[in-house]
Short mmCIF file of N, CA, C and O in Angstrom, two decimals:
data_model
loop_
_atom_site.label_atom_id
_atom_site.label_comp_id
_atom_site.label_asym_id
_atom_site.label_seq_id
_atom_site.Cartn_x
_atom_site.Cartn_y
_atom_site.Cartn_z
N MET A 1 -105.14 64.23 -30.00
CA MET A 1 -104.29 65.33 -30.43
C MET A 1 -102.97 65.24 -29.68
O MET A 1 -102.93 65.03 -28.47
N ALA A 2 -101.88 65.44 -30.40
CA ALA A 2 -100.55 65.39 -29.79
C ALA A 2 -100.34 66.61 -28.89
O ALA A 2 -100.81 67.70 -29.19
N THR A 3 -99.65 66.40 -27.79
CA THR A 3 -99.36 67.48 -26.87
C THR A 3 -97.96 67.99 -27.13
O THR A 3 -97.02 67.22 -27.27
N GLY A 4 -97.82 69.31 -27.19
CA GLY A 4 -96.52 69.91 -27.38
C GLY A 4 -95.64 69.75 -26.16
O GLY A 4 -96.10 69.42 -25.08
N ARG A 5 -94.35 69.99 -26.38
CA ARG A 5 -93.38 69.91 -25.30
C ARG A 5 -93.12 71.30 -24.74
O ARG A 5 -93.32 72.30 -25.42
N VAL A 6 -92.64 71.33 -23.51
CA VAL A 6 -92.21 72.58 -22.89
C VAL A 6 -90.70 72.65 -23.07
O VAL A 6 -89.96 71.80 -22.57
N ARG A 7 -90.26 73.66 -23.82
CA ARG A 7 -88.85 73.76 -24.18
C ARG A 7 -88.27 75.08 -23.69
O ARG A 7 -88.96 76.09 -23.64
N VAL A 8 -86.99 75.04 -23.37
CA VAL A 8 -86.27 76.22 -22.91
C VAL A 8 -85.15 76.52 -23.88
O VAL A 8 -84.43 75.60 -24.30
N TYR A 9 -85.03 77.79 -24.27
CA TYR A 9 -83.88 78.28 -25.02
C TYR A 9 -83.32 79.46 -24.23
O TYR A 9 -84.05 80.42 -23.96
N ILE A 10 -82.06 79.39 -23.86
CA ILE A 10 -81.46 80.47 -23.07
C ILE A 10 -79.97 80.53 -23.37
O ILE A 10 -79.38 79.52 -23.75
N ALA A 11 -79.39 81.71 -23.22
CA ALA A 11 -77.96 81.88 -23.51
C ALA A 11 -77.26 82.55 -22.32
O ALA A 11 -77.25 83.77 -22.23
N PRO A 12 -76.70 81.76 -21.41
CA PRO A 12 -75.94 82.34 -20.30
C PRO A 12 -74.48 82.58 -20.69
O PRO A 12 -73.99 82.06 -21.68
N SER A 13 -73.82 83.37 -19.86
CA SER A 13 -72.37 83.56 -20.01
C SER A 13 -71.66 82.29 -19.55
O SER A 13 -72.28 81.39 -18.96
N LEU A 14 -70.38 82.22 -19.78
CA LEU A 14 -69.59 81.06 -19.37
C LEU A 14 -69.71 80.79 -17.88
O LEU A 14 -69.73 79.65 -17.44
N ASP A 15 -69.85 81.85 -17.07
CA ASP A 15 -69.97 81.67 -15.63
C ASP A 15 -71.43 81.59 -15.16
O ASP A 15 -71.72 81.71 -13.98
N GLY A 16 -72.37 81.35 -16.09
CA GLY A 16 -73.74 81.01 -15.73
C GLY A 16 -74.71 82.15 -15.53
O GLY A 16 -75.81 81.94 -15.03
N PHE A 17 -74.35 83.36 -15.95
CA PHE A 17 -75.26 84.50 -15.77
C PHE A 17 -76.04 84.76 -17.05
O PHE A 17 -75.50 84.74 -18.15
N ILE A 18 -77.35 85.04 -16.89
CA ILE A 18 -78.19 85.36 -18.05
C ILE A 18 -78.34 86.86 -18.23
O ILE A 18 -78.88 87.31 -19.23
N ALA A 19 -77.85 87.62 -17.26
CA ALA A 19 -77.81 89.08 -17.35
C ALA A 19 -76.71 89.56 -16.42
O ALA A 19 -76.42 88.92 -15.40
N GLY A 20 -76.12 90.67 -16.78
CA GLY A 20 -75.08 91.25 -15.94
C GLY A 20 -75.71 92.05 -14.80
O GLY A 20 -76.93 92.07 -14.63
N PRO A 21 -74.89 92.75 -14.02
CA PRO A 21 -75.41 93.58 -12.94
C PRO A 21 -76.44 94.58 -13.46
O PRO A 21 -76.30 95.13 -14.55
N GLY A 22 -77.51 94.78 -12.71
CA GLY A 22 -78.57 95.69 -13.13
C GLY A 22 -79.35 95.20 -14.33
O GLY A 22 -79.90 95.97 -15.09
N ASP A 23 -79.42 93.87 -14.50
CA ASP A 23 -80.12 93.24 -15.63
C ASP A 23 -79.56 93.66 -16.98
O ASP A 23 -80.27 93.72 -17.99
N ASP A 24 -78.26 93.93 -17.04
CA ASP A 24 -77.58 94.35 -18.27
C ASP A 24 -77.52 93.19 -19.26
O ASP A 24 -76.98 92.13 -18.96
N LEU A 25 -78.09 93.39 -20.44
CA LEU A 25 -78.08 92.38 -21.50
C LEU A 25 -77.20 92.79 -22.68
O LEU A 25 -77.25 92.17 -23.74
N SER A 26 -76.39 93.83 -22.50
CA SER A 26 -75.61 94.35 -23.62
C SER A 26 -74.57 93.38 -24.15
O SER A 26 -74.13 93.50 -25.29
N TRP A 27 -74.17 92.36 -23.39
CA TRP A 27 -73.18 91.38 -23.83
C TRP A 27 -73.77 90.36 -24.78
O TRP A 27 -73.06 89.71 -25.50
N ARG A 28 -75.13 90.19 -24.82
CA ARG A 28 -75.81 89.24 -25.70
C ARG A 28 -76.79 89.99 -26.57
O ARG A 28 -77.83 90.42 -26.13
N PRO A 29 -76.47 90.18 -27.88
CA PRO A 29 -77.36 90.96 -28.75
C PRO A 29 -78.75 90.34 -28.83
O PRO A 29 -78.90 89.14 -28.97
N LEU A 30 -79.77 91.16 -28.70
CA LEU A 30 -81.15 90.71 -28.74
C LEU A 30 -81.85 91.25 -29.98
O LEU A 30 -81.56 92.36 -30.44
N ASP A 31 -82.78 90.50 -30.50
CA ASP A 31 -83.61 90.95 -31.60
C ASP A 31 -84.56 92.01 -31.06
O ASP A 31 -85.30 91.75 -30.11
N PRO A 32 -84.53 93.23 -31.61
CA PRO A 32 -85.35 94.30 -31.06
C PRO A 32 -86.85 94.09 -31.20
O PRO A 32 -87.63 94.61 -30.42
N GLY A 33 -87.29 93.28 -32.15
CA GLY A 33 -88.72 93.07 -32.34
C GLY A 33 -89.11 91.63 -32.08
O GLY A 33 -88.80 90.75 -32.87
N ALA A 34 -89.78 91.39 -30.97
CA ALA A 34 -90.22 90.02 -30.66
C ALA A 34 -91.45 89.68 -31.49
O ALA A 34 -92.27 90.54 -31.77
N PRO A 35 -91.59 88.40 -31.89
CA PRO A 35 -92.78 88.00 -32.65
C PRO A 35 -94.05 88.20 -31.83
O PRO A 35 -94.02 88.25 -30.61
N ALA A 36 -95.17 88.29 -32.52
CA ALA A 36 -96.46 88.50 -31.84
C ALA A 36 -96.81 87.36 -30.91
O ALA A 36 -97.59 87.53 -29.98
N THR A 37 -96.23 86.18 -31.13
CA THR A 37 -96.54 85.02 -30.28
C THR A 37 -95.79 85.06 -28.95
O THR A 37 -96.06 84.26 -28.08
N VAL A 38 -94.85 85.99 -28.79
CA VAL A 38 -94.10 86.13 -27.54
C VAL A 38 -94.83 87.10 -26.65
O VAL A 38 -95.18 88.21 -27.06
N ARG A 39 -95.08 86.68 -25.40
CA ARG A 39 -95.77 87.58 -24.49
C ARG A 39 -95.34 87.32 -23.06
O ARG A 39 -94.94 86.20 -22.70
N ALA A 40 -95.42 88.35 -22.24
CA ALA A 40 -95.12 88.24 -20.82
C ALA A 40 -96.30 87.59 -20.12
O ALA A 40 -97.46 87.82 -20.49
N VAL A 41 -96.00 86.79 -19.11
CA VAL A 41 -97.05 86.10 -18.36
C VAL A 41 -96.77 86.22 -16.86
O VAL A 41 -95.64 86.46 -16.45
N ALA A 42 -97.81 86.02 -16.07
CA ALA A 42 -97.67 86.03 -14.62
C ALA A 42 -98.72 85.08 -14.04
O ALA A 42 -99.79 84.91 -14.61
N GLY A 43 -98.39 84.46 -12.92
CA GLY A 43 -99.33 83.57 -12.25
C GLY A 43 -98.67 82.27 -11.86
O GLY A 43 -97.44 82.15 -11.87
N ASP A 44 -99.47 81.28 -11.53
CA ASP A 44 -98.97 79.97 -11.15
C ASP A 44 -98.35 79.28 -12.37
O ASP A 44 -98.99 79.22 -13.43
N ILE A 45 -97.14 78.76 -12.21
CA ILE A 45 -96.41 78.18 -13.35
C ILE A 45 -97.16 77.03 -13.99
O ILE A 45 -97.21 76.91 -15.21
N ARG A 46 -97.77 76.17 -13.19
CA ARG A 46 -98.51 75.03 -13.76
C ARG A 46 -99.70 75.51 -14.60
O ARG A 46 -99.95 75.00 -15.68
N ASP A 47 -100.42 76.50 -14.09
CA ASP A 47 -101.56 77.05 -14.83
C ASP A 47 -101.11 77.73 -16.12
O ASP A 47 -101.72 77.56 -17.17
N MET A 48 -100.02 78.52 -16.02
CA MET A 48 -99.52 79.23 -17.21
C MET A 48 -99.08 78.25 -18.29
O MET A 48 -99.40 78.44 -19.46
N VAL A 49 -98.35 77.21 -17.91
CA VAL A 49 -97.87 76.24 -18.90
C VAL A 49 -99.04 75.47 -19.49
O VAL A 49 -99.10 75.25 -20.70
N SER A 50 -99.99 75.08 -18.67
CA SER A 50 -101.16 74.37 -19.16
C SER A 50 -101.94 75.21 -20.17
O SER A 50 -102.32 74.72 -21.25
N LEU A 51 -102.16 76.47 -19.86
CA LEU A 51 -102.87 77.36 -20.78
C LEU A 51 -102.08 77.58 -22.06
O LEU A 51 -102.65 77.61 -23.16
N ALA A 52 -100.76 77.72 -21.94
CA ALA A 52 -99.92 77.94 -23.12
C ALA A 52 -99.94 76.72 -24.03
O ALA A 52 -100.04 76.85 -25.26
N LEU A 53 -99.87 75.52 -23.45
CA LEU A 53 -99.91 74.30 -24.25
C LEU A 53 -101.26 74.16 -24.95
O LEU A 53 -101.34 73.76 -26.11
N GLU A 54 -102.32 74.49 -24.24
CA GLU A 54 -103.66 74.43 -24.83
C GLU A 54 -103.78 75.41 -26.00
O GLU A 54 -104.26 75.07 -27.08
N ALA A 55 -103.31 76.63 -25.79
CA ALA A 55 -103.37 77.65 -26.84
C ALA A 55 -102.49 77.29 -28.03
O ALA A 55 -102.79 77.66 -29.17
N ALA A 56 -101.40 76.55 -27.78
CA ALA A 56 -100.48 76.18 -28.86
C ALA A 56 -101.04 75.08 -29.74
O ALA A 56 -100.49 74.81 -30.81
N GLY A 57 -102.09 74.42 -29.31
CA GLY A 57 -102.75 73.42 -30.15
C GLY A 57 -101.86 72.27 -30.56
O GLY A 57 -101.86 71.87 -31.72
N GLY A 58 -101.07 71.74 -29.63
CA GLY A 58 -100.22 70.60 -29.93
C GLY A 58 -98.80 70.97 -30.33
O GLY A 58 -97.95 70.10 -30.48
N ARG A 59 -98.54 72.25 -30.53
CA ARG A 59 -97.17 72.68 -30.84
C ARG A 59 -96.40 72.88 -29.55
O ARG A 59 -96.97 72.98 -28.47
N ASP A 60 -95.09 72.99 -29.67
CA ASP A 60 -94.23 73.20 -28.50
C ASP A 60 -94.40 74.61 -27.94
O ASP A 60 -94.73 75.54 -28.67
N VAL A 61 -94.16 74.72 -26.64
CA VAL A 61 -94.17 76.00 -25.94
C VAL A 61 -92.75 76.28 -25.49
O VAL A 61 -92.08 75.38 -24.98
N TYR A 62 -92.29 77.50 -25.69
CA TYR A 62 -90.91 77.87 -25.36
C TYR A 62 -90.89 78.83 -24.18
O TYR A 62 -91.62 79.82 -24.18
N LEU A 63 -90.07 78.52 -23.19
CA LEU A 63 -89.91 79.38 -22.02
C LEU A 63 -88.58 80.11 -22.10
O LEU A 63 -87.57 79.54 -22.50
N ASP A 64 -88.59 81.35 -21.64
CA ASP A 64 -87.37 82.15 -21.58
C ASP A 64 -87.46 83.01 -20.33
O ASP A 64 -88.55 83.35 -19.88
N GLY A 65 -86.33 83.36 -19.79
CA GLY A 65 -86.30 84.18 -18.58
C GLY A 65 -85.97 83.34 -17.37
O GLY A 65 -86.56 82.28 -17.16
N GLY A 66 -85.01 83.80 -16.59
CA GLY A 66 -84.52 83.03 -15.46
C GLY A 66 -85.56 82.60 -14.46
O GLY A 66 -85.65 81.43 -14.08
N ARG A 67 -86.38 83.53 -14.00
CA ARG A 67 -87.38 83.19 -12.97
C ARG A 67 -88.38 82.17 -13.50
O ARG A 67 -88.71 81.20 -12.82
N LEU A 68 -88.86 82.36 -14.72
CA LEU A 68 -89.82 81.44 -15.31
C LEU A 68 -89.21 80.05 -15.50
O LEU A 68 -89.84 79.03 -15.19
N ILE A 69 -87.97 80.01 -15.96
CA ILE A 69 -87.28 78.72 -16.15
C ILE A 69 -87.08 78.01 -14.82
O ILE A 69 -87.33 76.81 -14.70
N ARG A 70 -86.67 78.75 -13.79
CA ARG A 70 -86.48 78.13 -12.47
C ARG A 70 -87.79 77.58 -11.92
O ARG A 70 -87.84 76.49 -11.36
N GLN A 71 -88.88 78.33 -12.06
CA GLN A 71 -90.18 77.86 -11.58
C GLN A 71 -90.61 76.60 -12.32
O GLN A 71 -91.12 75.65 -11.71
N ALA A 72 -90.43 76.58 -13.63
CA ALA A 72 -90.80 75.40 -14.42
C ALA A 72 -89.92 74.21 -14.05
O ALA A 72 -90.40 73.07 -13.99
N ALA A 73 -88.64 74.44 -13.78
CA ALA A 73 -87.75 73.36 -13.37
C ALA A 73 -88.19 72.80 -12.02
O ALA A 73 -88.26 71.57 -11.84
N GLU A 74 -88.51 73.66 -11.08
CA GLU A 74 -88.97 73.22 -9.76
C GLU A 74 -90.24 72.38 -9.86
O GLU A 74 -90.45 71.45 -9.09
N ALA A 75 -91.11 72.72 -10.81
CA ALA A 75 -92.38 72.01 -10.99
C ALA A 75 -92.26 70.82 -11.94
O ALA A 75 -93.27 70.19 -12.26
N ASP A 76 -91.04 70.50 -12.38
CA ASP A 76 -90.80 69.39 -13.31
C ASP A 76 -91.65 69.49 -14.58
O ASP A 76 -92.21 68.50 -15.05
N LEU A 77 -91.71 70.69 -15.15
CA LEU A 77 -92.51 70.92 -16.34
C LEU A 77 -91.70 70.98 -17.63
O LEU A 77 -92.27 70.97 -18.71
N ILE A 78 -90.38 71.04 -17.52
CA ILE A 78 -89.54 71.21 -18.71
C ILE A 78 -89.23 69.86 -19.35
O ILE A 78 -88.83 68.92 -18.67
N ASP A 79 -89.41 69.79 -20.66
CA ASP A 79 -89.10 68.57 -21.41
C ASP A 79 -87.73 68.63 -22.07
O ASP A 79 -87.09 67.60 -22.25
N ASP A 80 -87.29 69.82 -22.46
CA ASP A 80 -86.09 69.96 -23.28
C ASP A 80 -85.47 71.33 -23.02
O ASP A 80 -86.19 72.32 -22.94
N LEU A 81 -84.16 71.38 -22.87
CA LEU A 81 -83.45 72.65 -22.69
C LEU A 81 -82.35 72.78 -23.73
O LEU A 81 -81.60 71.83 -23.94
N THR A 82 -82.27 73.94 -24.35
CA THR A 82 -81.15 74.27 -25.22
C THR A 82 -80.47 75.48 -24.59
O THR A 82 -81.05 76.56 -24.52
N VAL A 83 -79.26 75.25 -24.09
CA VAL A 83 -78.48 76.28 -23.42
C VAL A 83 -77.28 76.59 -24.30
O VAL A 83 -76.47 75.71 -24.57
N THR A 84 -77.20 77.83 -24.76
CA THR A 84 -76.08 78.26 -25.60
C THR A 84 -75.15 79.11 -24.75
O THR A 84 -75.52 80.21 -24.34
N VAL A 85 -73.98 78.58 -24.47
CA VAL A 85 -73.03 79.25 -23.59
C VAL A 85 -72.20 80.24 -24.40
O VAL A 85 -71.56 79.87 -25.38
N ALA A 86 -72.23 81.50 -23.96
CA ALA A 86 -71.46 82.55 -24.62
C ALA A 86 -70.04 82.58 -24.05
O ALA A 86 -69.87 82.44 -22.83
N PRO A 87 -69.03 82.78 -24.89
CA PRO A 87 -67.64 82.76 -24.40
C PRO A 87 -67.23 84.08 -23.76
O PRO A 87 -66.34 84.78 -24.21
N VAL A 88 -67.95 84.43 -22.69
CA VAL A 88 -67.62 85.63 -21.93
C VAL A 88 -67.95 85.36 -20.46
O VAL A 88 -68.94 84.69 -20.17
N ALA A 89 -67.11 85.81 -19.56
CA ALA A 89 -67.37 85.69 -18.11
C ALA A 89 -67.76 87.07 -17.61
O ALA A 89 -67.05 88.05 -17.82
N LEU A 90 -68.92 87.16 -16.97
CA LEU A 90 -69.43 88.44 -16.49
C LEU A 90 -68.99 88.74 -15.05
O LEU A 90 -68.98 89.88 -14.64
N GLY A 91 -68.70 87.69 -14.28
CA GLY A 91 -68.25 87.90 -12.90
C GLY A 91 -69.37 88.08 -11.90
O GLY A 91 -69.25 87.66 -10.75
N GLU A 92 -70.44 88.69 -12.30
CA GLU A 92 -71.61 88.86 -11.44
C GLU A 92 -72.81 89.17 -12.31
O GLU A 92 -72.68 89.48 -13.48
N GLY A 93 -73.99 89.05 -11.72
CA GLY A 93 -75.21 89.32 -12.47
C GLY A 93 -76.33 88.41 -12.02
O GLY A 93 -76.34 87.93 -10.88
N LEU A 94 -77.26 88.14 -12.91
CA LEU A 94 -78.42 87.30 -12.63
C LEU A 94 -78.12 85.88 -13.08
O LEU A 94 -78.03 85.62 -14.29
N PRO A 95 -77.94 84.94 -12.13
CA PRO A 95 -77.61 83.56 -12.51
C PRO A 95 -78.84 82.81 -13.03
O PRO A 95 -79.96 83.09 -12.61
N LEU A 96 -78.61 81.87 -13.91
CA LEU A 96 -79.70 81.10 -14.51
C LEU A 96 -80.40 80.21 -13.50
O LEU A 96 -81.61 80.27 -13.34
N PHE A 97 -79.67 79.37 -12.79
CA PHE A 97 -80.32 78.37 -11.94
C PHE A 97 -80.18 78.62 -10.44
O PHE A 97 -80.66 77.82 -9.65
N ALA A 98 -79.54 79.69 -10.03
CA ALA A 98 -79.37 79.95 -8.59
C ALA A 98 -80.74 80.09 -7.92
O ALA A 98 -81.65 80.70 -8.47
N GLY A 99 -80.87 79.49 -6.76
CA GLY A 99 -82.11 79.59 -6.01
C GLY A 99 -83.00 78.36 -6.11
O GLY A 99 -84.04 78.31 -5.46
N LEU A 100 -82.60 77.37 -6.90
CA LEU A 100 -83.40 76.13 -6.94
C LEU A 100 -83.37 75.49 -5.56
O LEU A 100 -82.35 75.52 -4.87
N SER A 101 -84.46 74.88 -5.16
CA SER A 101 -84.54 74.28 -3.83
C SER A 101 -83.93 72.88 -3.77
O SER A 101 -83.82 72.31 -2.70
N ARG A 102 -83.57 72.35 -4.94
CA ARG A 102 -83.00 71.00 -4.99
C ARG A 102 -82.10 70.90 -6.22
O ARG A 102 -82.11 71.76 -7.09
N ARG A 103 -81.35 69.82 -6.28
CA ARG A 103 -80.54 69.58 -7.48
C ARG A 103 -81.45 69.33 -8.67
O ARG A 103 -82.54 68.79 -8.53
N TYR A 104 -80.97 69.72 -9.83
CA TYR A 104 -81.74 69.57 -11.06
C TYR A 104 -80.84 68.89 -12.08
O TYR A 104 -80.23 69.53 -12.94
N PRO A 105 -80.73 67.55 -12.01
CA PRO A 105 -79.82 66.83 -12.92
C PRO A 105 -80.35 66.84 -14.36
O PRO A 105 -81.55 66.73 -14.60
N LEU A 106 -79.40 66.99 -15.29
CA LEU A 106 -79.72 67.05 -16.71
C LEU A 106 -78.87 66.04 -17.47
O LEU A 106 -77.74 65.77 -17.10
N GLU A 107 -79.45 65.52 -18.52
CA GLU A 107 -78.73 64.62 -19.43
C GLU A 107 -78.44 65.39 -20.71
O GLU A 107 -79.35 65.98 -21.31
N ILE A 108 -77.17 65.40 -21.13
CA ILE A 108 -76.81 66.08 -22.38
C ILE A 108 -77.14 65.15 -23.54
O ILE A 108 -76.65 64.03 -23.62
N LEU A 109 -77.97 65.64 -24.45
CA LEU A 109 -78.38 64.87 -25.62
C LEU A 109 -77.48 65.14 -26.81
O LEU A 109 -77.22 64.26 -27.61
N SER A 110 -77.04 66.40 -26.93
CA SER A 110 -76.14 66.76 -28.02
C SER A 110 -75.43 68.06 -27.66
O SER A 110 -75.85 68.79 -26.76
N HIS A 111 -74.35 68.33 -28.40
CA HIS A 111 -73.62 69.58 -28.22
C HIS A 111 -73.09 70.01 -29.58
O HIS A 111 -72.86 69.20 -30.47
N HIS A 112 -72.92 71.33 -29.71
CA HIS A 112 -72.47 71.89 -30.98
C HIS A 112 -71.73 73.19 -30.68
O HIS A 112 -72.19 74.00 -29.88
N SER A 113 -70.58 73.36 -31.30
CA SER A 113 -69.87 74.63 -31.15
C SER A 113 -69.93 75.39 -32.47
O SER A 113 -69.91 74.81 -33.55
N SER A 114 -70.04 76.71 -32.35
CA SER A 114 -70.12 77.55 -33.55
C SER A 114 -68.79 78.24 -33.79
O SER A 114 -67.98 78.37 -32.87
N PRO A 115 -68.56 78.70 -35.00
CA PRO A 115 -67.30 79.39 -35.30
C PRO A 115 -67.06 80.62 -34.42
O PRO A 115 -65.94 80.98 -34.15
N GLY A 116 -68.10 81.25 -33.92
CA GLY A 116 -67.98 82.42 -33.07
C GLY A 116 -67.64 82.10 -31.62
O GLY A 116 -67.50 83.00 -30.80
N GLY A 117 -67.52 80.82 -31.29
CA GLY A 117 -67.14 80.43 -29.93
C GLY A 117 -68.29 80.03 -29.03
O GLY A 117 -68.08 79.61 -27.90
N MET A 118 -69.52 80.17 -29.50
CA MET A 118 -70.67 79.74 -28.69
C MET A 118 -70.71 78.21 -28.67
O MET A 118 -70.36 77.57 -29.66
N VAL A 119 -71.13 77.66 -27.55
CA VAL A 119 -71.31 76.22 -27.42
C VAL A 119 -72.75 75.96 -27.02
O VAL A 119 -73.24 76.49 -26.02
N GLN A 120 -73.44 75.18 -27.83
CA GLN A 120 -74.85 74.89 -27.58
C GLN A 120 -74.98 73.48 -27.02
O GLN A 120 -74.46 72.51 -27.58
N LEU A 121 -75.69 73.37 -25.90
CA LEU A 121 -75.96 72.10 -25.25
C LEU A 121 -77.46 71.84 -25.30
O LEU A 121 -78.26 72.68 -24.87
N ARG A 122 -77.85 70.71 -25.84
CA ARG A 122 -79.25 70.31 -25.82
C ARG A 122 -79.38 69.24 -24.76
O ARG A 122 -78.66 68.24 -24.77
N MET A 123 -80.28 69.47 -23.80
CA MET A 123 -80.40 68.59 -22.63
C MET A 123 -81.85 68.29 -22.32
O MET A 123 -82.76 68.96 -22.81
N ARG A 124 -82.03 67.30 -21.47
CA ARG A 124 -83.36 67.04 -20.91
C ARG A 124 -83.16 66.72 -19.44
O ARG A 124 -82.13 66.17 -19.04
N PRO A 125 -84.17 67.01 -18.64
CA PRO A 125 -84.08 66.70 -17.20
C PRO A 125 -84.03 65.19 -17.00
O PRO A 125 -84.68 64.44 -17.71
N CYS A 126 -83.24 64.76 -16.04
CA CYS A 126 -83.20 63.36 -15.65
C CYS A 126 -84.36 63.15 -14.68
O CYS A 126 -84.40 63.76 -13.62
N ARG A 127 -85.28 62.32 -15.08
CA ARG A 127 -86.42 62.03 -14.20
C ARG A 127 -86.27 60.61 -13.71
O ARG A 127 -86.25 59.68 -14.51
N GLU A 128 -86.16 60.48 -12.41
CA GLU A 128 -85.99 59.15 -11.83
C GLU A 128 -87.30 58.40 -11.80
O GLU A 128 -88.38 58.99 -11.71
N VAL A 129 -87.21 57.08 -11.88
CA VAL A 129 -88.40 56.23 -11.81
C VAL A 129 -89.11 56.49 -10.50
O VAL A 129 -88.48 56.56 -9.45
N GLY A 130 -90.42 56.67 -10.58
CA GLY A 130 -91.20 56.90 -9.37
C GLY A 130 -91.47 58.37 -9.11
O GLY A 130 -92.28 58.70 -8.27
N GLU A 131 -90.78 59.27 -9.82
CA GLU A 131 -91.06 60.70 -9.64
C GLU A 131 -92.29 61.05 -10.45
O GLU A 131 -92.54 60.50 -11.51
N GLY A 132 -93.05 62.05 -9.98
CA GLY A 132 -94.27 62.44 -10.65
C GLY A 132 -94.08 63.54 -11.57
O GLY A 132 -94.76 63.95 -12.38
#
């Protein structure tokens, strides 16, 4: 059976924040009703991703949320990232990647700009030979 990939979709501001001060999300419109397949999780990131992949039955698993994304990046669990940069600078707030314990190099696979000014970057982590 094919194994799904661990994918990230996130939309930070131009200056890298995924939420403004006080977790303010008013600058990025959100769909008020999340699908039934979206759920909050807690626990060890490796265990959570393993269980999610098993439950997905070979389909991809999507991660969202700064803390979850940072934990998955630290554990080298992410296969693909789609980061859509919004054309607004917040100045302060909750940064996407701040707090990583090491550099997290990414390779840009593609990019696309939309008429509304958003720029979407599709990337994958650079994994050096010999890393686990």
